[in-house]
PDB file of C-alpha atoms in Angstrom:
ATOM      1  CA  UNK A   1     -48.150 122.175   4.215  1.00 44.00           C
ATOM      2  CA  UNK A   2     -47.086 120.240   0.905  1.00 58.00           C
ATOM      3  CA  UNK A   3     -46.372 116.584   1.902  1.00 85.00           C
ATOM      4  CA  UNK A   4     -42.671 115.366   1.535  1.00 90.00           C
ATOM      5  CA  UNK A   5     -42.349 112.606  -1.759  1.00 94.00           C
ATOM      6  CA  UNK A   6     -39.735 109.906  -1.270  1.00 95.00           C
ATOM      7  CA  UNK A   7     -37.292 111.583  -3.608  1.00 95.00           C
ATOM      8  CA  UNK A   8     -37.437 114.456  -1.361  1.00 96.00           C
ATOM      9  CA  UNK A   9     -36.689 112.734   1.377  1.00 95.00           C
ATOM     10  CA  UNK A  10     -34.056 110.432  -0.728  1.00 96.00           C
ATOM     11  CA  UNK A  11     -32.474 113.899  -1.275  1.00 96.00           C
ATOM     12  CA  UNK A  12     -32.317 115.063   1.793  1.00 94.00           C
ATOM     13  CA  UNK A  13     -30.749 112.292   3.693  1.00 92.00           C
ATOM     14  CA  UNK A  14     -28.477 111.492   0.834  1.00 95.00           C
ATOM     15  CA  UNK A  15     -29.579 108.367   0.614  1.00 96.00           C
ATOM     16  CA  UNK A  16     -28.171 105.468  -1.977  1.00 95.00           C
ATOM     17  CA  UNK A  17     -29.973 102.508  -4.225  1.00 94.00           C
ATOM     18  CA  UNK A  18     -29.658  99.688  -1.447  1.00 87.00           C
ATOM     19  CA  UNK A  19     -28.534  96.447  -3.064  1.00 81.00           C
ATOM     20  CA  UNK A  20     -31.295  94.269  -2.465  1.00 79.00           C
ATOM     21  CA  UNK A  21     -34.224  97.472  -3.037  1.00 83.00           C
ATOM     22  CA  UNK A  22     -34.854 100.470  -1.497  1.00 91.00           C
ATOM     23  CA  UNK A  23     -32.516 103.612  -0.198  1.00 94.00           C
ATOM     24  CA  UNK A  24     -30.249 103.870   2.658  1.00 91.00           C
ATOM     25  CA  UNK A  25     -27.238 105.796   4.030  1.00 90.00           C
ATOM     26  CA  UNK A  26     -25.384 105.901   7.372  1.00 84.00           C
ATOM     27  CA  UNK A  27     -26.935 107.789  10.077  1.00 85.00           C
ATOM     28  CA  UNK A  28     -23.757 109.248  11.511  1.00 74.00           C
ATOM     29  CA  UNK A  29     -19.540 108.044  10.805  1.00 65.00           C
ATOM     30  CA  UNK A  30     -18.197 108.458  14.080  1.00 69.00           C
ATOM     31  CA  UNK A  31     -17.204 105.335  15.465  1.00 65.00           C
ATOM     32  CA  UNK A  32     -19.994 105.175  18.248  1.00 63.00           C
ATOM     33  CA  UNK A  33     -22.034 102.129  19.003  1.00 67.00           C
ATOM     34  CA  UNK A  34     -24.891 101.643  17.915  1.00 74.00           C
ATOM     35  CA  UNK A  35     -24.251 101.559  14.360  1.00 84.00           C
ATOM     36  CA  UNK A  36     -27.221 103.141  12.183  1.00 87.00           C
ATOM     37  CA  UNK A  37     -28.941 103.764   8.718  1.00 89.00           C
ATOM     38  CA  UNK A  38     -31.615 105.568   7.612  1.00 92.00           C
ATOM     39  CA  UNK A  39     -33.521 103.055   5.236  1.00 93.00           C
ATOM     40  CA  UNK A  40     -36.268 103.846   2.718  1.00 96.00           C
ATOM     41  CA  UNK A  41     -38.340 101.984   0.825  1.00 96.00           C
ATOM     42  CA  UNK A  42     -40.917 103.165  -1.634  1.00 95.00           C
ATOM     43  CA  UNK A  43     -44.709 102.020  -2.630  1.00 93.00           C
ATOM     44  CA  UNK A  44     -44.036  98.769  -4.970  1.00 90.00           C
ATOM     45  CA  UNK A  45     -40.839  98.333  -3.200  1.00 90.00           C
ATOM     46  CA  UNK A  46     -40.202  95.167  -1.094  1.00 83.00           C
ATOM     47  CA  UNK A  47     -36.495  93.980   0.234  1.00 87.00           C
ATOM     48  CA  UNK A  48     -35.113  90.762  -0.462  1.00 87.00           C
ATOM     49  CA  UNK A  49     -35.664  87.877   2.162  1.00 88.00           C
ATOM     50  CA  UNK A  50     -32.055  87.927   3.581  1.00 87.00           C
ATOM     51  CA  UNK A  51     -30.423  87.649   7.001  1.00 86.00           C
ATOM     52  CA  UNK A  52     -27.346  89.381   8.608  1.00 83.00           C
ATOM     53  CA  UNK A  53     -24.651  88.304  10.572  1.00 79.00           C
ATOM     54  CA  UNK A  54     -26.073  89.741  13.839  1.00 84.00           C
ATOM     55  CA  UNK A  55     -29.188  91.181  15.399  1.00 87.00           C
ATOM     56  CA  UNK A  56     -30.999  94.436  14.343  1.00 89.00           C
ATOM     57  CA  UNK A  57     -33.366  96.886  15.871  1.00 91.00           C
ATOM     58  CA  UNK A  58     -35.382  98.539  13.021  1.00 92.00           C
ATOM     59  CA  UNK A  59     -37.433 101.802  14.297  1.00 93.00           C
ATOM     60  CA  UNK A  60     -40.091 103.471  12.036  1.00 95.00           C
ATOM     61  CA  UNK A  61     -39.347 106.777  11.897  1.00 93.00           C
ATOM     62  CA  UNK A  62     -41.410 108.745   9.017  1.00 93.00           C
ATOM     63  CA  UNK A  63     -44.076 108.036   6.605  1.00 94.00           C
ATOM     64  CA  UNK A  64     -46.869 105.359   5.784  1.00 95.00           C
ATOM     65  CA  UNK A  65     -46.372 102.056   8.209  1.00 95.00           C
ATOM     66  CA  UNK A  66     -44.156  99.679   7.710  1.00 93.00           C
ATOM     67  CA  UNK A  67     -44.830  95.753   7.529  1.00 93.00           C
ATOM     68  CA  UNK A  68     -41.981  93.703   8.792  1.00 93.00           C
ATOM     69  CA  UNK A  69     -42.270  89.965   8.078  1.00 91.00           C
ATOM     70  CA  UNK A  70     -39.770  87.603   9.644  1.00 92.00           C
ATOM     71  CA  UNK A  71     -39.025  83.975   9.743  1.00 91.00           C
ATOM     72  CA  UNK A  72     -36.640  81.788  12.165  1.00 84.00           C
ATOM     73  CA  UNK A  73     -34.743  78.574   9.872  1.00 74.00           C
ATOM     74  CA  UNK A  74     -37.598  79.393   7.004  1.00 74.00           C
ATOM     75  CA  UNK A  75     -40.859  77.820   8.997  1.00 75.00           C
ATOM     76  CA  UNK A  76     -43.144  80.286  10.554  1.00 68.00           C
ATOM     77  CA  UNK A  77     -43.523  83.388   9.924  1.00 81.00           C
ATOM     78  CA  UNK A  78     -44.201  87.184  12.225  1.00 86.00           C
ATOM     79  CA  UNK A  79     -45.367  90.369  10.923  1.00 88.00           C
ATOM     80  CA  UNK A  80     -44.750  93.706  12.693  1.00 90.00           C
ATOM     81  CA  UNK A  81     -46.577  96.770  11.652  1.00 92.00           C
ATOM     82  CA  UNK A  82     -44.430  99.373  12.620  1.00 91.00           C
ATOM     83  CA  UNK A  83     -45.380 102.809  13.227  1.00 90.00           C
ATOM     84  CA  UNK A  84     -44.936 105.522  16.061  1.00 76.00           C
ATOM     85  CA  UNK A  85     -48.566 105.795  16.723  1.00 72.00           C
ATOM     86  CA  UNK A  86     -48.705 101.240  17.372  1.00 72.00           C
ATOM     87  CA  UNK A  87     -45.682  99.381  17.647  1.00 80.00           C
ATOM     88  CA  UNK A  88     -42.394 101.567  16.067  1.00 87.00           C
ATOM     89  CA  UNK A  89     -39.662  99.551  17.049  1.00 90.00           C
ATOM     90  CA  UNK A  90     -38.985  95.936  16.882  1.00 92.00           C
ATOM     91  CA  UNK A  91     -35.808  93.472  17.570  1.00 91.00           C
ATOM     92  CA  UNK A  92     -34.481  91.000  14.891  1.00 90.00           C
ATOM     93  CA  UNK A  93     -32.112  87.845  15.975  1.00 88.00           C
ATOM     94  CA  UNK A  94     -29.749  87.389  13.139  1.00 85.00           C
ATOM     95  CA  UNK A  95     -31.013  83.887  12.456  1.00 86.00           C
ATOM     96  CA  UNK A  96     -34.148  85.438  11.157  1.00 90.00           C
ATOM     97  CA  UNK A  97     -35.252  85.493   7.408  1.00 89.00           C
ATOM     98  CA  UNK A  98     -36.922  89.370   6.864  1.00 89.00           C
ATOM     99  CA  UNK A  99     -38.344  91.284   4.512  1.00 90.00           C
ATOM    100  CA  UNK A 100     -40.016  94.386   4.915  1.00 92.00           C
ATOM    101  CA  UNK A 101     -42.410  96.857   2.855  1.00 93.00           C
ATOM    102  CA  UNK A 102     -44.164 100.007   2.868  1.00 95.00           C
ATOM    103  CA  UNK A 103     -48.177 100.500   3.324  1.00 95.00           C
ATOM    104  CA  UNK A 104     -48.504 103.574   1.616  1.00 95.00           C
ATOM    105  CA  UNK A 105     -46.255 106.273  -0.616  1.00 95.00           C
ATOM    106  CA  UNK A 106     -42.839 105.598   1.572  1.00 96.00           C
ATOM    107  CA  UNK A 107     -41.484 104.533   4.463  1.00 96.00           C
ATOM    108  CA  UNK A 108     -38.440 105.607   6.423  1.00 96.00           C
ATOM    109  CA  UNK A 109     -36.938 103.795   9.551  1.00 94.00           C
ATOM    110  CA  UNK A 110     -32.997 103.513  11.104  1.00 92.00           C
ATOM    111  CA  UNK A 111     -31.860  99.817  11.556  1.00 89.00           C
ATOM    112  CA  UNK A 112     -28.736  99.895  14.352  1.00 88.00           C
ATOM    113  CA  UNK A 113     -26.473  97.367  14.521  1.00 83.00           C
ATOM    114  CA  UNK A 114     -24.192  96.763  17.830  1.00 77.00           C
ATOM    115  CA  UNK A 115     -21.253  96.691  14.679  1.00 69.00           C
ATOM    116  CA  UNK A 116     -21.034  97.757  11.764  1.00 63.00           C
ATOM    117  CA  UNK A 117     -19.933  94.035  10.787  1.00 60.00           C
ATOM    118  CA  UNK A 118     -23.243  92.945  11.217  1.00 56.00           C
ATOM    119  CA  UNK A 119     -24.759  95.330   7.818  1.00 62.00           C
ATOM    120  CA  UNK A 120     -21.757  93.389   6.164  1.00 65.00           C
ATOM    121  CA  UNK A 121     -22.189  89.972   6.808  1.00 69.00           C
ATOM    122  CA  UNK A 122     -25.812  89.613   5.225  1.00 75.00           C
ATOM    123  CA  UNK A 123     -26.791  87.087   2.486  1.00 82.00           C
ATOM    124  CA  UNK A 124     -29.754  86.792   0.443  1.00 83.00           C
ATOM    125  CA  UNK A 125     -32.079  84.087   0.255  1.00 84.00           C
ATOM    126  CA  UNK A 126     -32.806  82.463  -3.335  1.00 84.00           C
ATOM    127  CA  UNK A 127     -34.975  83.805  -5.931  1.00 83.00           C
ATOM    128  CA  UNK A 128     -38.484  82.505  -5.569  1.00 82.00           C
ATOM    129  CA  UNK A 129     -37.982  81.767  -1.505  1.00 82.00           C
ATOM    130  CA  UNK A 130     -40.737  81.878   0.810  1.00 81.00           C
ATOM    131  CA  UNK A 131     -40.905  80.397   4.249  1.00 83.00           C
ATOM    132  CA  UNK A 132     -42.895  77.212   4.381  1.00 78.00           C
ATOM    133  CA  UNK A 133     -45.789  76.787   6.620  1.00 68.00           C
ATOM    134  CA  UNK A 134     -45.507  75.170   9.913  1.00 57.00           C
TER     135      UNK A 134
END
């Protein structure tokens, strides 16, 4: 079986350039809670650090892992690995500073939302930011 490329899978899911890098597109439009997107992100990709205005769960659903960094008020930082054979899931507060990329060709996961208010409300952290040690 011929493995699936990222622009197949892009295609398929219909998804759409994400503003701060990668590929997403709304899971479903009814008006059911959780809200959720499929997300992609590519080898060489990396999202933003940014923050939205409420807490996520991001599942890894498809391809290589996925390394989720996160940081609470810019200090310390986590990294997840996500994947459905170690940890797939994982929770983010909405005071946390993430970024995510993929470890090999692509990477898909959904990130759900409790509203759909809480995709809106995100902000980006300046160019050049990285959290500071300690």
């Amino acid at each position: 079986m011929q493995q699936l490329t990222a622009e197949d899978v892009i295609a398929e899911f219909r998804l759409l350039p994400h503003p701060f890098d990668g590929w997403y597109a709304r899971v479903d439009t009814s008006v059911a809670h959780p809200v959720r997107y499929h997300y992609l992100i590519r080898s060489g990709e990396y999202a933003a650090w940014h923050r939205t205005g409420g807490r996520l769960v991001m599942t890894h659903i498809d391809g290589a892992p996925l390394t989720l960094t996160l940081s609470d008020g810019g200090r310390a930082t986590r990294s997840h690995v996500l994947h459905e054979s170690r940890e797939h899931s994982c929770m983010v507060e909405d005071t946390e500073w993430r970024t995510w990329e993929s470890l090999g060709h692509w990477s898909l996961m959904i990130v759900s939302a409790e509203k759909k208010s809480h995709f809106l409300n995100w902000s980006l952290a300046p160019d050049n930011w990285h959290p500071q040690p300690g």
